[in-house]
Amino acid sequence: MLIFEPHIHMFSRVTDDYEQLSLAGVRALLEPAFWLGQNRTSVGTFIDYYETLIGWERHRAQQFGIHHFCTMGLNPREANDNSINRDVLAILPRYCEKDSCIGVGEIGLDDQTKTEEIMMSEQLELARNHDLPVLVHTPHRDKMKGFQRCIAIVKEANFPMERVLLDHGNEETIKITRDLGCWSGFSIYPNTKMDPARMVSIVLEYGIERFVINSAADWGVSDPMMVPRTCVKLEQAGVPREKVEQLVWNNPIDFFAQSGRINAEMLAQPASANLRETFDGNSVLRGQDPDKM
Amino acid sequence: MTQLQRPSMVFAPMSTAELRALLGPAAEQADEILATLRTNRSRLPVAFPGLPRRFGKAVAGGGQRLFGEATVDLDAFRTCDLVAAYLVTSLDATEEEVLDVFAHGDIEERAMLFRCLNFMPLSSTTSRLFGEALRTNIVLHLEAAMCDSDLLARTLKSGTIDADTGNRLLLKFAFIGMDLTRALNIESHANATLSTMLQDLATEREAAGRSVWKHTYRMLGHAVCPGALGRLIGGLEHGDDGVRHAAADGLLAMRNNDSKLQPLLAQFAQERLPREPRETVRELLQQLATN
């Protein structure tokens, strides 16, 4: 089964994870720009980070046959930092035009401050200017209120709902998003929040239309294999294979194809993997013989 | 062969009208982008990344063409490369602007900029980007910088980059295993130092049981170094057709540079001729076998 993992922070993961993902059927993944675990002190670190997303991480993924895409944005947590947020917004247009950038994100709310709301609104405008869909991070605390506020901001901006993916949803949030026309993302975690069993229940009750599932794996306790694991659980629960594949392959492609920068055809083959190539002189092989890999 | 060392000079770029003519139906859309950039040239880094998806990566076609001082093989240039060159030359982009796009560019942006160099005046921008080519192993970039035109040969001939940099670029060319015939006129840069570098790489590869860049034989024939004659004569017995062809080619170049070698080379050519299965190689051996 082919899998498009639509939210994973590979910047924080080891190369072995790429190999495991590839072996589990992940042919494409999306890495949203996000918070690195501690605050950054200047816009320069954002520049380097964004360039890693379009450069080294793409190269690393390709070595394992995985197509790597990203979304660019100022994450809500750092949106609150007035010493850098304006500078970051100023550099984003050039990164939103990169070929592998297929959306704006993660934007949204975290602490649900006024500044976060302003930055989210401005980045909806950024997405409109670059004709990109948006990936919206919703708060892990006071989630219902955060969801409602995110939806209100999207509506106030008159941004098309079908181009919005509201992420980190759960059983409660479906009730308010199901009829909006937006897409819903569910992040499956190993021990906390949404888990595979709960996701199975959601699919059995609500189906798979405009749903995507992801691992949101990052630098914390998380599991990049959560999408493949959930696929197994779904099939064991009797969900037909074609429906599972619709959920984990076609749906994310359909959503991000709204960028006009990807389609199923270009993902028909694995990413080219020339193990002899290096990126900025750097290789994932660490001296190993490419012929023996 | 003596390496030409000329003072740095700036050749005239090709006219932007010629470039525009190559764009065909894409010219109007390119003009729209150009008009926007003329109003606000700080948008160049925003316009550049979208060129491949807006104009496509299909090969422009048209074979080898001469533009001003430059020879380019349009069969290897993509429409987006030509649009990029049209924008950069029309705007007369500064070194700072070009290097900014390169430094923050993705794989495709950098490839387009390397291709753009063919249509820009040779300058310190050329030199700086060849320096970047030396730092990468990405085949797309090395091809864009060094193949399908005489850019590298012109840059060396003008002294825009020095012979040592040229040698290291060509060593990388060999290391990656690219086709030397795609670097137009590069034989003119053959020199004993480069031959020694290629010979050493070949020896190292052989010791590791790996294949040797076949064009090594060709380059060694153009500029002799210790061991070159033995390698080339031995190359006539190699099991690979391409190596035998390159060795025969190299021996012809060697003889043309040193007529005293003629009797010796003729002897080996005559001995090989009856056993050589490939017509193209036999033709070269025939030339070697006769005065």
XYZ file of C-alpha atoms in Angstrom:
584
model
C 0.000 0.000 0.000
C 1.286 3.474 -0.887
C 1.319 6.071 1.847
C 1.636 9.860 1.787
C 2.583 10.954 5.304
C 1.156 14.501 5.398
C 2.716 15.805 8.624
C 6.083 14.693 9.906
C 9.096 16.703 11.095
C 11.965 14.739 9.592
C 14.404 17.531 10.485
C 14.211 16.071 13.997
C 14.418 12.427 12.990
C 17.314 10.097 12.263
C 18.081 8.670 8.831
C 16.959 5.203 9.946
C 13.428 6.581 10.149
C 13.534 7.336 6.430
C 14.500 3.738 5.735
C 11.732 2.394 7.964
C 9.163 4.684 6.376
C 10.272 3.656 2.901
C 10.047 -0.045 3.776
C 6.545 0.531 5.173
C 5.320 2.007 1.889
C 5.726 5.731 2.498
C 6.487 7.146 -0.936
C 5.876 10.806 -0.163
C 5.819 12.939 2.919
C 5.146 16.494 3.902
C 7.245 18.344 6.434
C 5.559 21.465 7.776
C 7.800 24.258 9.010
C 7.494 24.277 12.788
C 8.980 25.085 16.166
C 12.351 23.529 16.893
C 11.781 22.993 20.586
C 13.284 26.267 21.723
C 12.908 29.831 20.613
C 15.082 31.193 17.822
C 16.933 34.408 18.227
C 17.062 35.844 14.727
C 15.472 35.616 11.325
C 18.676 34.063 9.997
C 17.924 30.794 11.737
C 14.555 30.666 9.969
C 16.302 31.195 6.633
C 18.641 28.296 7.298
C 15.792 26.117 8.518
C 13.609 26.820 5.481
C 16.564 26.084 3.215
C 17.103 22.774 4.964
C 13.498 21.896 4.150
C 14.004 22.541 0.449
C 17.567 21.235 0.363
C 19.161 18.674 2.646
C 15.911 17.081 3.848
C 14.737 16.582 0.256
C 18.053 15.004 -0.582
C 17.963 12.764 2.485
C 14.434 11.587 1.683
C 15.266 10.942 -1.958
C 18.087 8.627 -0.931
C 15.348 6.292 0.298
C 13.015 6.802 -2.660
C 10.723 9.185 -0.773
C 9.379 12.377 -2.340
C 9.782 15.205 0.161
C 7.497 18.226 0.251
C 7.037 20.989 2.762
C 4.809 23.798 3.846
C 6.345 27.128 4.759
C 5.153 29.370 7.534
C 5.707 31.004 10.870
C 4.452 28.614 13.531
C 1.980 29.988 16.075
C 4.256 29.556 19.060
C 6.971 31.754 17.590
C 4.420 34.062 16.029
C 4.213 35.553 19.506
C 7.822 36.710 19.379
C 7.657 40.338 18.315
C 11.421 40.518 17.948
C 11.340 38.253 14.893
C 7.805 37.655 13.608
C 7.714 40.583 11.156
C 11.113 39.704 9.698
C 10.028 36.112 9.187
C 6.872 37.171 7.357
C 9.032 39.343 5.096
C 11.200 36.433 3.924
C 8.412 33.914 3.449
C 7.292 34.894 -0.096
C 10.462 33.579 -1.756
C 10.139 30.268 0.107
C 6.450 29.943 -0.721
C 7.443 29.911 -4.392
C 9.842 26.981 -4.089
C 8.793 23.962 -6.118
C 8.602 21.595 -3.172
C 6.537 24.009 -1.086
C 2.924 22.879 -1.494
C 1.233 24.864 1.218
C 1.498 27.480 3.932
C 1.881 26.064 7.423
C 1.953 25.266 10.205
C 0.010 28.383 10.938
C -2.800 28.638 13.440
C -3.133 29.010 17.162
C -1.300 27.573 20.137
C -1.594 29.802 23.189
C -4.480 31.534 21.415
C -3.118 35.044 21.740
C -4.097 38.110 19.765
C -0.679 38.148 18.077
C -1.122 34.548 16.943
C -4.444 35.527 15.409
C -2.895 38.449 13.546
C -0.073 36.275 12.225
C -2.512 33.564 11.168
C -4.605 36.110 9.262
C -1.583 37.540 7.504
C -0.407 34.092 6.509
C -3.815 33.245 5.089
C -3.250 36.264 2.873
C 0.212 34.948 2.044
C -1.335 31.630 0.993
C -3.866 33.440 -1.155
C -1.102 35.452 -2.857
C 0.829 32.288 -3.696
C -2.248 30.232 -4.537
C -1.468 27.682 -1.834
C -3.615 25.677 0.594
C -2.984 26.029 4.321
C -2.108 23.570 7.064
C -3.520 24.826 10.343
C -2.101 23.782 13.689
C -4.787 23.733 16.339
C -4.069 24.086 20.055
C -3.511 21.058 22.230
C -4.884 22.992 25.183
C -8.447 24.268 25.188
C -8.784 22.555 21.839
C -12.470 23.109 21.148
C -12.220 26.847 21.662
C -9.051 26.928 19.559
C -10.753 25.091 16.724
C -13.664 27.467 16.779
C -11.363 30.469 16.743
C -9.297 29.076 13.854
C -12.462 28.511 11.858
C -13.643 32.020 12.632
C -10.351 33.523 11.432
C -10.533 31.530 8.184
C -14.079 32.760 7.649
C -13.158 36.358 8.471
C -10.391 36.145 5.861
C -12.880 34.727 3.365
C -10.326 32.014 2.656
C -11.813 29.009 0.805
C -12.593 26.254 3.307
C -11.742 23.482 0.872
C -8.155 24.762 0.879
C -7.858 24.492 4.668
C -6.579 21.453 6.567
C -7.385 21.746 10.255
C -4.910 19.459 11.941
C -4.649 17.628 15.263
C -8.377 16.905 15.371
C -10.248 14.413 17.542
C -13.735 12.976 18.075
C -14.993 16.252 19.451
C -13.686 18.530 16.751
C -15.208 16.438 13.947
C -18.584 17.550 15.118
C -17.820 21.178 14.285
C -15.683 20.643 11.171
C -17.584 17.901 9.347
C -19.958 20.178 7.480
C -17.646 23.138 6.924
C -16.086 21.855 3.705
C -12.569 21.969 5.142
C -10.227 18.976 5.534
C -9.536 17.326 8.876
C -6.180 15.998 9.995
C -5.704 13.492 12.810
C -2.300 13.133 14.417
C -1.784 9.642 15.807
C 0.494 9.548 18.823
C 2.022 6.572 20.641
C 0.849 7.225 24.189
C -1.111 10.430 24.373
C -3.945 12.078 22.470
C -5.298 10.332 19.371
C -4.201 6.691 19.044
C -4.771 4.048 16.298
C -7.740 2.474 18.067
C -9.535 5.817 18.396
C -8.784 6.579 14.758
C -10.331 3.279 13.717
C -13.489 4.211 15.604
C -13.620 7.595 13.897
C -13.270 6.042 10.437
C -15.938 3.439 11.205
C -18.309 6.151 12.314
C -17.562 9.005 9.938
C -15.860 7.422 6.919
C -12.780 8.911 5.266
C -14.009 11.821 3.190
C -11.702 14.863 3.516
C -9.765 13.104 6.285
C -6.014 12.634 6.472
C -3.980 10.920 9.184
C -0.408 11.656 10.200
C 2.160 10.908 12.879
C 3.270 14.513 13.474
C 6.499 12.841 14.598
C 9.073 15.327 15.840
C 11.797 15.707 18.474
C 9.520 14.493 21.239
C 8.190 11.074 22.140
C 6.492 10.206 18.885
C 6.446 7.416 16.331
C 6.993 8.010 12.599
C 5.413 4.597 11.897
C 2.014 5.619 13.224
C 0.393 5.904 9.794
C 1.464 2.398 8.681
C 0.449 1.057 12.095
C -2.978 2.655 11.799
C -3.380 1.197 8.299
C -2.958 -2.278 9.753
C -5.492 -1.566 12.488
C -7.990 -0.207 9.979
C -7.745 -3.288 7.793
C -8.031 -5.554 10.818
C -11.202 -3.697 11.746
C -12.675 -4.522 8.354
C -12.116 -1.252 6.522
C -11.604 -2.201 2.855
C -8.055 -1.798 1.601
C -9.072 0.644 -1.108
C -10.658 2.890 1.508
C -7.530 2.784 3.624
C -5.442 3.678 0.608
C -7.822 6.519 -0.199
C -7.252 7.810 3.328
C -3.461 7.582 3.407
C -2.566 8.181 -0.251
C -5.250 9.779 -2.399
C -6.657 12.137 0.204
C -3.416 13.933 1.067
C -2.553 14.148 -2.614
C -5.981 15.574 -3.406
C -5.647 18.212 -0.721
C -2.123 19.339 -1.569
C -2.712 19.050 -5.321
C -4.657 22.266 -4.835
C -1.238 23.926 -4.852
C -0.911 22.991 -8.520
C 2.564 21.682 -7.691
C 1.934 17.961 -7.148
C -0.278 15.274 -8.634
C -0.601 11.504 -8.459
C 1.244 11.064 -11.734
C 4.465 12.624 -10.495
C 4.371 10.356 -7.462
C 3.778 7.216 -9.516
C 7.440 6.299 -9.242
C 9.666 6.477 -6.153
C 11.944 9.508 -5.886
C 15.176 9.005 -7.769
C 17.933 7.804 -5.498
C 21.454 8.386 -6.716
C 23.483 7.327 -3.721
C 26.641 8.725 -5.302
C 25.269 12.249 -5.194
C 25.999 14.493 -2.299
C 24.287 17.638 -1.150
C 26.649 20.520 -0.412
C 29.295 17.805 -0.339
C 27.367 15.877 2.294
C 26.108 12.307 2.033
C 23.907 10.135 4.215
C 26.299 7.244 3.653
C 29.000 8.434 6.057
C 31.681 6.736 3.985
C 29.825 3.525 3.182
C 30.064 2.072 -0.323
C 26.970 3.118 -2.312
C 27.145 -0.118 -4.304
C 26.590 -2.106 -1.128
C 23.610 -0.117 0.140
C 50.419 21.739 -24.013
C 50.985 25.226 -22.716
C 48.083 26.579 -20.755
C 46.829 29.894 -22.028
C 46.990 32.553 -19.371
C 45.279 35.736 -20.361
C 44.300 38.681 -18.263
C 40.710 38.640 -17.076
C 38.399 40.027 -19.703
C 34.690 40.384 -20.161
C 33.198 39.067 -23.352
C 30.080 40.672 -24.740
C 26.896 38.869 -23.798
C 24.474 37.700 -26.438
C 21.617 40.058 -27.171
C 18.455 39.557 -25.194
C 16.513 39.721 -28.481
C 18.201 36.489 -29.561
C 17.267 34.864 -26.284
C 13.694 36.075 -26.503
C 13.396 34.606 -29.978
C 14.276 31.191 -28.537
C 11.375 31.312 -26.104
C 8.698 30.978 -28.773
C 5.204 31.069 -27.314
C 6.640 31.469 -23.808
C 8.045 34.896 -24.684
C 4.892 36.837 -23.835
C 4.567 35.313 -20.389
C 8.274 35.901 -19.806
C 7.775 39.538 -20.773
C 4.998 39.869 -18.215
C 7.296 38.635 -15.476
C 10.069 40.864 -16.751
C 7.771 43.904 -16.648
C 6.925 43.126 -13.016
C 10.578 42.756 -12.172
C 11.499 46.002 -13.883
C 9.021 47.707 -11.579
C 10.374 45.932 -8.530
C 13.557 43.964 -9.101
C 13.656 42.863 -5.478
C 10.991 40.340 -6.576
C 13.593 38.389 -8.570
C 14.060 35.803 -5.755
C 10.281 35.330 -5.642
C 9.889 34.976 -9.405
C 12.805 32.622 -9.938
C 11.663 29.437 -8.115
C 8.412 29.215 -10.087
C 10.014 29.258 -13.545
C 10.291 25.454 -13.984
C 6.642 24.831 -13.188
C 5.419 27.870 -15.144
C 7.499 27.314 -18.279
C 8.280 23.617 -18.009
C 11.434 21.588 -18.086
C 10.994 20.376 -21.651
C 14.115 20.641 -23.765
C 14.119 23.743 -25.968
C 15.917 21.982 -28.835
C 17.679 23.437 -31.840
C 21.104 21.817 -31.702
C 24.406 23.653 -31.304
C 24.128 27.392 -31.817
C 26.575 30.236 -31.640
C 25.496 33.227 -29.548
C 28.091 35.964 -29.592
C 31.217 34.240 -28.280
C 29.304 31.313 -26.822
C 28.458 27.945 -28.317
C 25.541 26.226 -26.623
C 23.766 22.968 -27.372
C 20.100 23.873 -27.146
C 19.167 20.200 -27.146
C 20.226 20.193 -23.495
C 18.737 23.517 -22.458
C 15.240 23.600 -21.023
C 12.663 26.307 -21.627
C 12.910 27.368 -17.980
C 16.693 27.732 -18.363
C 16.236 30.076 -21.304
C 13.534 32.105 -19.550
C 15.819 32.433 -16.544
C 18.620 33.628 -18.789
C 16.272 36.064 -20.519
C 15.227 37.571 -17.185
C 18.723 37.746 -15.728
C 20.281 39.295 -18.817
C 17.395 41.672 -19.512
C 17.575 42.957 -15.971
C 21.358 43.032 -16.171
C 21.279 41.336 -12.783
C 24.141 42.267 -10.504
C 26.549 39.764 -9.023
C 24.946 40.337 -5.657
C 21.473 39.555 -7.021
C 22.620 36.415 -8.841
C 24.529 35.093 -5.861
C 21.595 35.799 -3.563
C 19.270 33.715 -5.728
C 21.897 30.986 -5.882
C 22.628 30.970 -2.163
C 18.973 30.679 -1.196
C 17.855 28.719 -4.243
C 16.605 25.178 -4.513
C 18.099 22.526 -6.793
C 16.343 23.800 -9.908
C 17.099 27.460 -9.296
C 20.770 26.695 -9.008
C 20.720 24.575 -12.163
C 19.051 27.416 -14.070
C 21.643 29.898 -12.853
C 24.489 27.685 -14.038
C 22.829 27.536 -17.445
C 22.348 31.322 -17.379
C 26.117 31.806 -17.218
C 26.321 30.874 -20.889
C 24.400 33.981 -21.847
C 26.005 36.426 -19.436
C 29.327 38.229 -19.758
C 32.220 36.286 -18.293
C 32.900 37.978 -14.992
C 33.537 37.423 -11.337
C 29.977 36.037 -11.143
C 31.079 33.254 -13.482
C 34.101 32.622 -11.330
C 32.087 32.577 -8.100
C 29.538 30.107 -9.477
C 32.233 27.793 -10.829
C 33.575 27.861 -7.292
C 30.158 26.647 -6.147
C 30.251 23.910 -8.808
C 33.476 22.672 -7.289
C 31.734 22.279 -3.942
C 28.889 20.104 -5.181
C 28.468 16.549 -6.411
C 24.937 17.063 -7.682
C 25.028 15.812 -11.233
C 22.303 18.211 -12.396
C 24.445 21.141 -11.274
C 27.712 19.842 -12.659
C 26.076 19.162 -15.994
C 24.480 22.597 -16.030
C 27.796 24.264 -15.254
C 30.148 22.293 -17.461
C 28.250 20.409 -20.155
C 26.513 21.181 -23.421
C 28.369 24.398 -24.127
C 31.861 25.817 -24.327
C 31.369 27.830 -21.141
C 34.112 26.068 -19.215
C 36.543 26.290 -22.135
C 35.795 30.000 -22.656
C 36.023 30.753 -18.973
C 39.434 29.120 -18.812
C 40.649 30.692 -22.021
C 39.703 34.148 -20.790
C 41.440 33.639 -17.461
C 38.174 34.203 -15.621
C 39.061 31.108 -13.630
C 42.630 29.897 -13.288
C 44.083 26.684 -14.659
C 44.198 25.044 -11.242
C 40.471 25.604 -10.717
C 39.867 24.287 -14.229
C 41.876 21.162 -13.457
C 39.940 20.518 -10.277
C 36.642 21.000 -12.114
C 37.696 18.503 -14.759
C 38.874 16.061 -12.120
C 35.390 16.269 -10.635
C 34.035 15.729 -14.133
C 36.030 12.480 -14.235
C 35.089 11.543 -10.677
C 31.385 11.805 -11.513
C 31.944 10.000 -14.820
C 30.384 12.589 -17.125
C 30.840 12.539 -20.880
C 33.773 14.755 -21.828
C 32.408 15.378 -25.315
C 29.617 17.385 -23.679
C 32.143 20.004 -22.506
C 32.714 21.620 -25.854
C 36.309 22.466 -26.825
C 37.616 21.435 -23.421
C 40.519 19.494 -24.965
C 42.148 22.893 -25.362
C 42.592 22.925 -21.612
C 44.584 19.658 -21.544
C 47.799 20.079 -19.560
C 50.375 17.838 -17.934
C 49.216 18.642 -14.417
C 45.648 17.642 -15.236
C 46.880 14.481 -16.945
C 48.808 13.526 -13.825
C 45.719 14.113 -11.692
C 43.618 11.938 -14.018
C 46.306 9.280 -14.166
C 46.449 9.142 -10.370
C 42.670 8.849 -10.128
C 42.724 6.052 -12.703
C 45.407 4.156 -10.788
C 43.490 4.540 -7.543
C 40.294 3.280 -9.193
C 42.089 0.311 -10.719
C 43.594 -0.598 -7.368
C 40.078 -0.634 -5.924
C 38.805 -2.775 -8.788
C 36.605 0.043 -10.089
C 36.101 1.348 -13.588
C 38.219 4.179 -14.961
C 36.764 7.265 -16.643
C 37.317 6.398 -20.293
C 38.010 9.995 -21.301
C 41.162 9.796 -19.202
C 42.757 8.178 -22.253
C 41.641 11.013 -24.488
C 42.925 13.762 -22.215
C 46.245 12.023 -21.596
C 46.814 11.987 -25.341
C 46.391 15.745 -25.520
C 48.900 16.431 -22.751
C 51.453 13.797 -21.880
C 52.472 12.966 -18.342
C 54.666 10.142 -17.015
C 52.986 6.825 -17.744
C 50.609 8.234 -20.349
C 52.080 6.412 -23.320
C 51.964 3.042 -21.579
C 48.348 3.551 -20.460
C 47.207 4.541 -23.935
C 48.924 1.686 -25.718
C 47.527 -0.706 -23.120
C 44.109 0.856 -23.714
C 44.103 -0.543 -27.235
C 43.693 -4.004 -25.703
C 40.955 -3.022 -23.229
C 37.748 -5.042 -23.302
C 35.537 -1.953 -23.338
C 34.844 -0.514 -26.793
C 34.643 3.017 -25.452
C 38.024 2.771 -23.745
C 39.694 1.426 -26.899
C 38.120 4.243 -28.883
C 39.317 6.854 -26.391
C 42.795 5.286 -26.295
C 43.101 5.340 -30.076
C 41.817 8.896 -30.099
C 44.354 9.863 -27.446
C 47.204 8.214 -29.321
C 46.294 10.162 -32.445
C 46.415 13.405 -30.482
C 49.715 12.340 -28.950
C 51.206 11.631 -32.368
C 49.973 14.953 -33.742
C 51.819 16.710 -30.924
C 54.996 14.638 -31.288
C 55.740 13.189 -34.725
C 58.722 11.234 -33.369
C 56.232 8.790 -31.829
C 54.868 7.842 -35.251
C 56.921 4.659 -35.899
C 56.264 3.241 -32.452
C 52.533 3.989 -32.511
C 52.176 2.681 -36.050
C 53.675 -0.613 -34.913
C 51.082 -1.083 -32.132
C 48.235 0.058 -34.372
C 49.170 -2.411 -37.094
C 49.401 -5.227 -34.582
C 45.950 -4.451 -33.172
C 44.117 -3.714 -36.413
C 43.338 -7.289 -37.535
C 41.831 -8.106 -34.128
C 39.843 -4.897 -33.590
C 36.111 -5.661 -33.953
C 34.774 -2.079 -33.984
C 34.721 -0.132 -37.215
C 34.994 3.264 -35.518
C 38.106 2.158 -33.640
C 39.587 0.529 -36.763
C 39.323 3.863 -38.572
C 41.430 5.525 -35.900
C 43.931 2.673 -35.874
C 44.199 2.946 -39.635
C 45.168 6.599 -39.270
C 47.718 5.673 -36.621
C 49.149 2.913 -38.746
C 49.874 5.199 -41.665
C 51.981 8.318 -41.842
